[in-house]
Short mmCIF file of C-alpha atoms in Angstrom, two decimals:
data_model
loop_
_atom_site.label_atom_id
_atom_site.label_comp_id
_atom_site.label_asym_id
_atom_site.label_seq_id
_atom_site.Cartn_x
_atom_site.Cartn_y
_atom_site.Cartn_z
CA UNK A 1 0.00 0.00 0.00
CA UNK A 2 2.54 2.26 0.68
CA UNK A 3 4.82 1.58 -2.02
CA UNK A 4 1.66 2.10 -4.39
CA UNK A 5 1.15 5.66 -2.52
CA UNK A 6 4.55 6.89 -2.82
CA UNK A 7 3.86 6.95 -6.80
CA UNK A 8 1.67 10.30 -5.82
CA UNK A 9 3.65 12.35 -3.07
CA UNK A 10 0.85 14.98 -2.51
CA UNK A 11 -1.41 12.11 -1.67
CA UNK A 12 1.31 10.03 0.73
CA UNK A 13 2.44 13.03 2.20
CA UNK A 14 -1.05 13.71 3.01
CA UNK A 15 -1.38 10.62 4.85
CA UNK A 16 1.84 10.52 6.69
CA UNK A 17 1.09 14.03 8.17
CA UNK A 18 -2.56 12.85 9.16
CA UNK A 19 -1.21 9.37 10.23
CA UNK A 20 1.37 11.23 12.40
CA UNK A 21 -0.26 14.01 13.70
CA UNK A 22 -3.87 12.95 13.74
CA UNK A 23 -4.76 9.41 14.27
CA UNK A 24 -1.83 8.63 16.80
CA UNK A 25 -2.23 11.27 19.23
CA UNK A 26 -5.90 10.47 19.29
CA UNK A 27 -4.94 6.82 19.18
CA UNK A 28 -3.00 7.68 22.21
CA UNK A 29 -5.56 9.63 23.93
CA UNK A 30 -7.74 6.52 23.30
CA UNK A 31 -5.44 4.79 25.44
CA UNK A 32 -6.27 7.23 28.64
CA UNK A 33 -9.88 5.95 28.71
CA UNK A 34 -9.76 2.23 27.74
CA UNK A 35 -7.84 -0.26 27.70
CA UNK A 36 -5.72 -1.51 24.54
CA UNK A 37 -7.28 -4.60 22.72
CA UNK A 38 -3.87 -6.06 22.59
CA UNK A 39 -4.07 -5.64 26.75
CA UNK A 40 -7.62 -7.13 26.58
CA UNK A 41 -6.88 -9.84 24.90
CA UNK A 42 -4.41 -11.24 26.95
CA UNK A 43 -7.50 -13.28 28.69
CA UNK A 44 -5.27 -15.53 30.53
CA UNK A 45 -3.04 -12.53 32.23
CA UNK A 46 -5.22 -9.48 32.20
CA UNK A 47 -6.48 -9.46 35.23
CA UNK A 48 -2.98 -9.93 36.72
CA UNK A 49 -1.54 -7.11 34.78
CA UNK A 50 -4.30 -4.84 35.89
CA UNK A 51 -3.46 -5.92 39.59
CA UNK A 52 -0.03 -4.28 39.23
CA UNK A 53 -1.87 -0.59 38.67
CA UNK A 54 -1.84 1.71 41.73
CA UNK A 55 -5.26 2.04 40.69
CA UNK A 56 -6.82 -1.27 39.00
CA UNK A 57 -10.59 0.36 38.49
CA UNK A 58 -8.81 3.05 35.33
CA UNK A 59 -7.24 2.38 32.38
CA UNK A 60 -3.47 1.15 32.06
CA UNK A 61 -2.33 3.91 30.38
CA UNK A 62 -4.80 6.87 32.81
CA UNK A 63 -2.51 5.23 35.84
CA UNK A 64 0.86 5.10 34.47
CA UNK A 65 0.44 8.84 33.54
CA UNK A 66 -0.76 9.65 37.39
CA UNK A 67 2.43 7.67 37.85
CA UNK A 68 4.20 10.23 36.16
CA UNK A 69 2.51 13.03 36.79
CA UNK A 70 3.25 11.91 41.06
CA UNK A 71 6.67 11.25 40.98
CA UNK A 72 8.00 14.31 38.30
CA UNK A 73 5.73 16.77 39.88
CA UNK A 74 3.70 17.62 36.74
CA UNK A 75 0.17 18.57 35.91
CA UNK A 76 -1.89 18.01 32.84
CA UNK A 77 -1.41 20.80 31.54
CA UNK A 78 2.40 20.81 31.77
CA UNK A 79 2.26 17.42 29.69
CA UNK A 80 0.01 18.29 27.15
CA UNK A 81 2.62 21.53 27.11
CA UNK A 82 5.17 18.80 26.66
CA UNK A 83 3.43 16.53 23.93
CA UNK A 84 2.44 19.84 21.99
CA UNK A 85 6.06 20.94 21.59
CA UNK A 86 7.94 17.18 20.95
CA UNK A 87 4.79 14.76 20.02
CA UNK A 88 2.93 12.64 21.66
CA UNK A 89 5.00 9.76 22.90
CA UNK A 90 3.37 6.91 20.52
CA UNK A 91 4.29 9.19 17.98
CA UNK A 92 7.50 9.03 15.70
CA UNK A 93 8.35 12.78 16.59
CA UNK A 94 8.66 12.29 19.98
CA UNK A 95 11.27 9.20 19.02
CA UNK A 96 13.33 11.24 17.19
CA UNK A 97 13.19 13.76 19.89
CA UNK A 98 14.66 11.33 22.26
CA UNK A 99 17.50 10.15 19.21
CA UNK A 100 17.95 13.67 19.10
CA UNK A 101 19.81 13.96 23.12
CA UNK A 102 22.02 10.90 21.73
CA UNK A 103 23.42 13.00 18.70
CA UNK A 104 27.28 13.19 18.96
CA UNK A 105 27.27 12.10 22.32
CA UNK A 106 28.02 8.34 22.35
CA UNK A 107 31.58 9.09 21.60
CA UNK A 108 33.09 8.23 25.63
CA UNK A 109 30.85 6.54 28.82
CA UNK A 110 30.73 10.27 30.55
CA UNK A 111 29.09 11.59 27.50
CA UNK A 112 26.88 8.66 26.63
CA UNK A 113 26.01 8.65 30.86
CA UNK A 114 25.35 12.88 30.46
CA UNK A 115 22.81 11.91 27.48
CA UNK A 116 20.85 9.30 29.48
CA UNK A 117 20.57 11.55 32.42
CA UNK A 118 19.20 14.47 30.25
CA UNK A 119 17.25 12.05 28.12
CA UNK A 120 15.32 10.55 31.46
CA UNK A 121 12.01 12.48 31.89
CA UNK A 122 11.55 12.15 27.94
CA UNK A 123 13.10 8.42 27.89
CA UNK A 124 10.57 7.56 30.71
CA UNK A 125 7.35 9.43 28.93
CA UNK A 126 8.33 7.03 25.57
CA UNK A 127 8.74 3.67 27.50
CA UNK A 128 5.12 4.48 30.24
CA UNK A 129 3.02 6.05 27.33
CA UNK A 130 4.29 5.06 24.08
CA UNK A 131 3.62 1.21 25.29
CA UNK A 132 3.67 -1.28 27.53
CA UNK A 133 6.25 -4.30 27.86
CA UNK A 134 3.85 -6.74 29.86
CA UNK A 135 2.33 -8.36 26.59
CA UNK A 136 5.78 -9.50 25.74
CA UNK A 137 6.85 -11.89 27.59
CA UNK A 138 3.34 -13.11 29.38
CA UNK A 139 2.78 -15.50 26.48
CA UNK A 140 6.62 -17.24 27.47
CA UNK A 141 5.50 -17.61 31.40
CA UNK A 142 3.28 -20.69 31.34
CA UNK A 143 6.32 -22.64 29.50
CA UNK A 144 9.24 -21.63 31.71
CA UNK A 145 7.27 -22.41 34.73
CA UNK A 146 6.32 -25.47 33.51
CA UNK A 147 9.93 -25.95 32.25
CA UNK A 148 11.76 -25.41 35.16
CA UNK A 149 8.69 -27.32 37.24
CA UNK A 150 8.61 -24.06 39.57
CA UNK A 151 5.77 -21.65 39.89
CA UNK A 152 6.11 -18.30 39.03
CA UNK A 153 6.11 -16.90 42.34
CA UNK A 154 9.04 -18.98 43.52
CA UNK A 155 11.34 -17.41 40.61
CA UNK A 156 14.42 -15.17 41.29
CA UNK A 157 14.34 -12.63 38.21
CA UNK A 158 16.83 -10.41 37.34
CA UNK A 159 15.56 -7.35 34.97
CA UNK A 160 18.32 -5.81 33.75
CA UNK A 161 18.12 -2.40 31.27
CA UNK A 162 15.32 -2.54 33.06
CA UNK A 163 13.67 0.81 32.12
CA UNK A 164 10.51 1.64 33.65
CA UNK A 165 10.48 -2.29 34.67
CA UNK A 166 7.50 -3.25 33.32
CA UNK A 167 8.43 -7.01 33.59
CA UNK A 168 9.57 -6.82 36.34
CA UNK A 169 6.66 -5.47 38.38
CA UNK A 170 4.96 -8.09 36.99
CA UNK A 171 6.98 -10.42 38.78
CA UNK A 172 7.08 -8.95 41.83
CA UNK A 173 3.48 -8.71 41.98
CA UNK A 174 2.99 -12.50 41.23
CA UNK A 175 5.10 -12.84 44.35
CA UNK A 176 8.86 -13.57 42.79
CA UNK A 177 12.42 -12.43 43.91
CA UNK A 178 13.13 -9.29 41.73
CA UNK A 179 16.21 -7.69 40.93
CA UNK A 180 16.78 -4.24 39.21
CA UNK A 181 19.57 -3.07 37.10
CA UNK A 182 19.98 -0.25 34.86
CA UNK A 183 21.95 2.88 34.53
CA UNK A 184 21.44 5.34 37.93
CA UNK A 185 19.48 8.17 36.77
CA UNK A 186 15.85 9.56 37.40
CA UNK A 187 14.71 7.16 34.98
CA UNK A 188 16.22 4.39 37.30
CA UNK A 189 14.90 6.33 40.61
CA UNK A 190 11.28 6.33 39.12
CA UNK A 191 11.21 2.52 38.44
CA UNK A 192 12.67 2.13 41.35
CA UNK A 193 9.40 4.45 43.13
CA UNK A 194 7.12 2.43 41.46
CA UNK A 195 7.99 -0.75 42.99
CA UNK A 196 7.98 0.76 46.87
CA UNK A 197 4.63 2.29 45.75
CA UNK A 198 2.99 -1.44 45.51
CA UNK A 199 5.28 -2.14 48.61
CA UNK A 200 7.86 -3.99 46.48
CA UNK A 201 11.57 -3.97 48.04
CA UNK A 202 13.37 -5.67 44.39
CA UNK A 203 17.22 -5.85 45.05
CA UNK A 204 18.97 -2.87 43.31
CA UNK A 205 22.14 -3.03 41.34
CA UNK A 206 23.04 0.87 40.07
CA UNK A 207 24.75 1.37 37.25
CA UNK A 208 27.35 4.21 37.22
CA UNK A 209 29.64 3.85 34.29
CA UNK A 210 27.83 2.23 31.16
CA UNK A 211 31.16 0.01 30.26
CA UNK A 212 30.89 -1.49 33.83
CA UNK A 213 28.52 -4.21 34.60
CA UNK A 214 28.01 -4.74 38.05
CA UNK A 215 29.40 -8.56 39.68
CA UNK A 216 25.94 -10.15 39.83
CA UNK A 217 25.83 -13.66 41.78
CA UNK A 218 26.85 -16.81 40.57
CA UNK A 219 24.09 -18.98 39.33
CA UNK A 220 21.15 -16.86 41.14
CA UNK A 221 18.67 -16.42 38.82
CA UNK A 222 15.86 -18.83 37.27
CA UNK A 223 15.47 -15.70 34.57
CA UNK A 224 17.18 -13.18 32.96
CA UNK A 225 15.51 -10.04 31.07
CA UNK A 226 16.87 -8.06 28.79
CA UNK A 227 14.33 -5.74 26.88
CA UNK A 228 16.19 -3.70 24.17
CA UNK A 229 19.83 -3.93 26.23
CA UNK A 230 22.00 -5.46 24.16
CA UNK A 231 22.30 -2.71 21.33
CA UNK A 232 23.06 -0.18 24.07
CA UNK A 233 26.03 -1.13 25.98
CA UNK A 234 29.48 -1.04 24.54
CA UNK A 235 30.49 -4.35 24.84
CA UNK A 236 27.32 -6.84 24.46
CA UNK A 237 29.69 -9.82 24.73
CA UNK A 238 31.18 -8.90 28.18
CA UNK A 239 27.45 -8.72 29.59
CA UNK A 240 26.47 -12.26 27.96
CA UNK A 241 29.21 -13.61 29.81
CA UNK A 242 27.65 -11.79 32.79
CA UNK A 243 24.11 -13.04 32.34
CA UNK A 244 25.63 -16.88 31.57
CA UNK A 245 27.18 -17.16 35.08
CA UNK A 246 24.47 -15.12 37.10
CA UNK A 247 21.77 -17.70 35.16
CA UNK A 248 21.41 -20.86 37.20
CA UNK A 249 21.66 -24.31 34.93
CA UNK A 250 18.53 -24.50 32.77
CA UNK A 251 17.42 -20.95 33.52
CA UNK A 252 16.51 -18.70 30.95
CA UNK A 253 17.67 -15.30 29.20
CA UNK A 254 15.22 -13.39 27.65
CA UNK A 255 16.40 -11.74 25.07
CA UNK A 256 14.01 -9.42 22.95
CA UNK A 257 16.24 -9.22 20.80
CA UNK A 258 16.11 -12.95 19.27
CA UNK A 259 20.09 -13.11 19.54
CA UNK A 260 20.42 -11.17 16.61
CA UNK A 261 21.56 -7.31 16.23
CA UNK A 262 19.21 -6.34 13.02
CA UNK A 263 19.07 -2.52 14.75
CA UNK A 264 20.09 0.52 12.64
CA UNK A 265 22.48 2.93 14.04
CA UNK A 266 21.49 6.55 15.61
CA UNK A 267 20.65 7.43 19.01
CA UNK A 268 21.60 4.87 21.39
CA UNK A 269 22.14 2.53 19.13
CA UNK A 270 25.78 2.26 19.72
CA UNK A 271 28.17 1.33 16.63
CA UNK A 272 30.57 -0.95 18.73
CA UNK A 273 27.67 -2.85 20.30
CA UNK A 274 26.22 -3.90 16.72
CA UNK A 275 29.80 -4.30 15.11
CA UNK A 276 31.01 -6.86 18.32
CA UNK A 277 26.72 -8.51 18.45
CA UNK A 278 27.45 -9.34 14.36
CA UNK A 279 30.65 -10.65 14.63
CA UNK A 280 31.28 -14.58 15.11
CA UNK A 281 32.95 -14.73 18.46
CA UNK A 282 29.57 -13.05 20.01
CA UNK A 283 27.92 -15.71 17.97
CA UNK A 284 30.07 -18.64 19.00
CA UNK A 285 29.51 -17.63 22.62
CA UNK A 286 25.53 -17.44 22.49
CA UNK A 287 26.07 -20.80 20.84
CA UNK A 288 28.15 -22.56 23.23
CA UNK A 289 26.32 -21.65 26.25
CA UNK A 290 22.73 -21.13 24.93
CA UNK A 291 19.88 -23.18 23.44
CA UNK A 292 17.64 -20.93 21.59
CA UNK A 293 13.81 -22.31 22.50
CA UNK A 294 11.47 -21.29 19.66
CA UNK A 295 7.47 -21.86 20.68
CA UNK A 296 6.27 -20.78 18.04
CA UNK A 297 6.67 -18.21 14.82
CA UNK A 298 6.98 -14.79 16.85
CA UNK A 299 7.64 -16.24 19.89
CA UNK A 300 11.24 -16.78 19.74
CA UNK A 301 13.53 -14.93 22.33
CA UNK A 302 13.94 -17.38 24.68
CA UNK A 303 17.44 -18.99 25.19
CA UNK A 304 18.65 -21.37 27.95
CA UNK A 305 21.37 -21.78 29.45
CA UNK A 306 23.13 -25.00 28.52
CA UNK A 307 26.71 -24.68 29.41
#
C-alpha cells in the first residue's frame, strides 16, 4: 500500500502528516480511557496485569500517567505543554526527539552517561506512554514455569536495562524475587518508586559507568531479562558472559532481541555494540552456552542456558 502511494507524493504526504499528527495522538488519547485490545486480549493474564496498577478500576495507560505526573511533579497541563512541543509519545516525533539527546554524544561513557541523564524524563514518557512491555513476555511464562517445574512466584528474576520495569513489576506482583539493574538516573529512581509504591523492596544493582557491569551472583537467577539492552552497551559480549554465570543451569535469558543485532544505528544505538553482536565470536559464545527455545513463529527470544 505504501509503495503504491509513494507513486503520488501529494497524496502520501497527506497521509503521513494525518497518520502522524492525527490518528496517533488520538490513538493515544484513546489509550487514557480504555484499555488496549492487545491488553484485553491477553485473557489468561489481564487481570494480573491490571493488579499491578496503583489504581486497578482506570485504564493502564490513565494510571501510568498519574504515575508520572506523582513522581516528576507535573500537571496536565504541563504534559500536554510537553506533547504539543515534541509529540505525543506513541508518535515518531517524539522518538526522534529522544534520538535527538544521543546526537554526537556516544563518543566516551561520561558523555553517553550525560545523554541518558538528560534524556530521562523524555526516555521515561516514551517507555510508560508510548507502550507497555507486559504483553511481551506473558505469552513465554506458562512454559518456563512449567519448564523449570517451579511456579512463578518462587522465581528469582533479574531485569536488567530494566527501564521503567515493566516485567519486572509483573513479577514482583505475582510474588517472585526481583532484581533491578539499569543505569542510575531519574529514569532508574522512578522505576525504582514504582515498585515501593505497591510495597515492592526488588534488590537494586546501580549502574554508574555504562562500560561497567556490576558482579551479579553466581548462578542466582531462574530468569534473565533483557528488553532492548544489548544494542546499548558497549560491549554486548562482556554482559552475555555476565548473564551466563548469574543464570542458574537450565534458567533462561530473555532476550528481545532474538540473539540477533538487526538494529540501525542513531541514538543509542551504539556502533561498537552492533559491530562486536554481528561478529562470530559473540555468535560462537551465544552458541556454546545457549539453546535458543522457539514456541512458536513470533515467539522466539527465549534462550537457555546449557553450558
Amino acid at each position: 500500500m505504501r509503495k503504491h502511494l509513494k507513486k503520488f507524493p501529494l497524496v502520501y504526504n497527506s497521509a503521513r502528516y494525518a497518520y502522524r499528527h492525527c490518528f496517533l495522538p488520538l490513538a493515544y488519547v484513546k489509550t487514557l480511557v480504555t484499555d488496549s485490545p492487545s491488553l484485553e486480549t491477553e485473557f489468561e493474564w489481564h487481570q494480573i496485569l491490571k493488579a499491578t496498577q496503583i489504581d486497578s478500576s482506570t485504564a493502564l495507560f490513565r494510571d501510568r500517567q498519574r504515575e508520572i505526573k506523582h513522581f516528576f511533579g507535573k500537571s496536565n497541563g504541563s504534559l500536554l505543554a510537553y506533547f504539543l512541543k515534541y509529540g505525543f509519545p506513541n508518535t515518531p516525533r517524539f522518538k526522534e526527539h529522544l534520538i535527538d539527546f544521543f546526537e554526537e554524544r556516544t563518543g566516551s561513557e561520561a558523555e553517553l552517561k550525560k545523554a541518558y541523564e538528560d534524556s530521562a524524563f523524555h526516555y521515561t514518557l516514551r517507555l510508560m506512554l508510548g507502550y507497555q512491555r507486559y504483553t511481551g513476555i506473558t505469552p513465554y511464562l506458562t512454559f518456563v514455569s512449567s519448564d523449570l517445574d517451579k511456579p512463578l512466584e518462587q522465581f528469582s528474576i533479574l531485569d536488567y536495562g530494566c527501564g521503567a520495569s515493566d516485567m519486572g513489576l509483573l513479577f514482583s506482583s505475582l510474588g517472585a524475587q526481583v532484581a533491578l539493574a539499569d543505569l542510575d538516573d531519574r529514569k532508574f529512581d522512578f522505576a525504582r518508586w514504582r515498585f515501593t509504591q505497591r510495597g515492592f523492596n526488588p534488590t537494586i544493582f546501580k549502574i554508574t559507568d555504562p562500560k561497567v557491569y556490576p558482579s551479579l551472583p553466581q548462578a542466582e537467577y531462574d530468569l534473565i531479562i533483557a528488553t532492548e539492552v544489548f544494542e546499548h552497551v558497549p560491549n554486548p559480549l562482556a554482559l552475555l558472559k555476565n548473564f551466563a554465570t548469574a543464570l542458574k543451569p537450565g534458567g533462561f535469558l530473555f532476550d528481545s532481541m532474538a540473539g540477533k543485532f538487526e538494529r540501525e544505528l542513531g541514538g543509542d544505538h551504539l556502533e561498537q555494540a552492533i559491530e562486536i553482536g554481528n561478529s562470530d565470536l559473540y555468535r560462537q559464545y551465544y552458541d556454546a552456552h545457549f539453546t535458543h527455545v522457539v514456541l512458536k513463529e513470533g515467539l522466539d527470544c527465549l534462550f537457555r542456558k546449557t553450558n
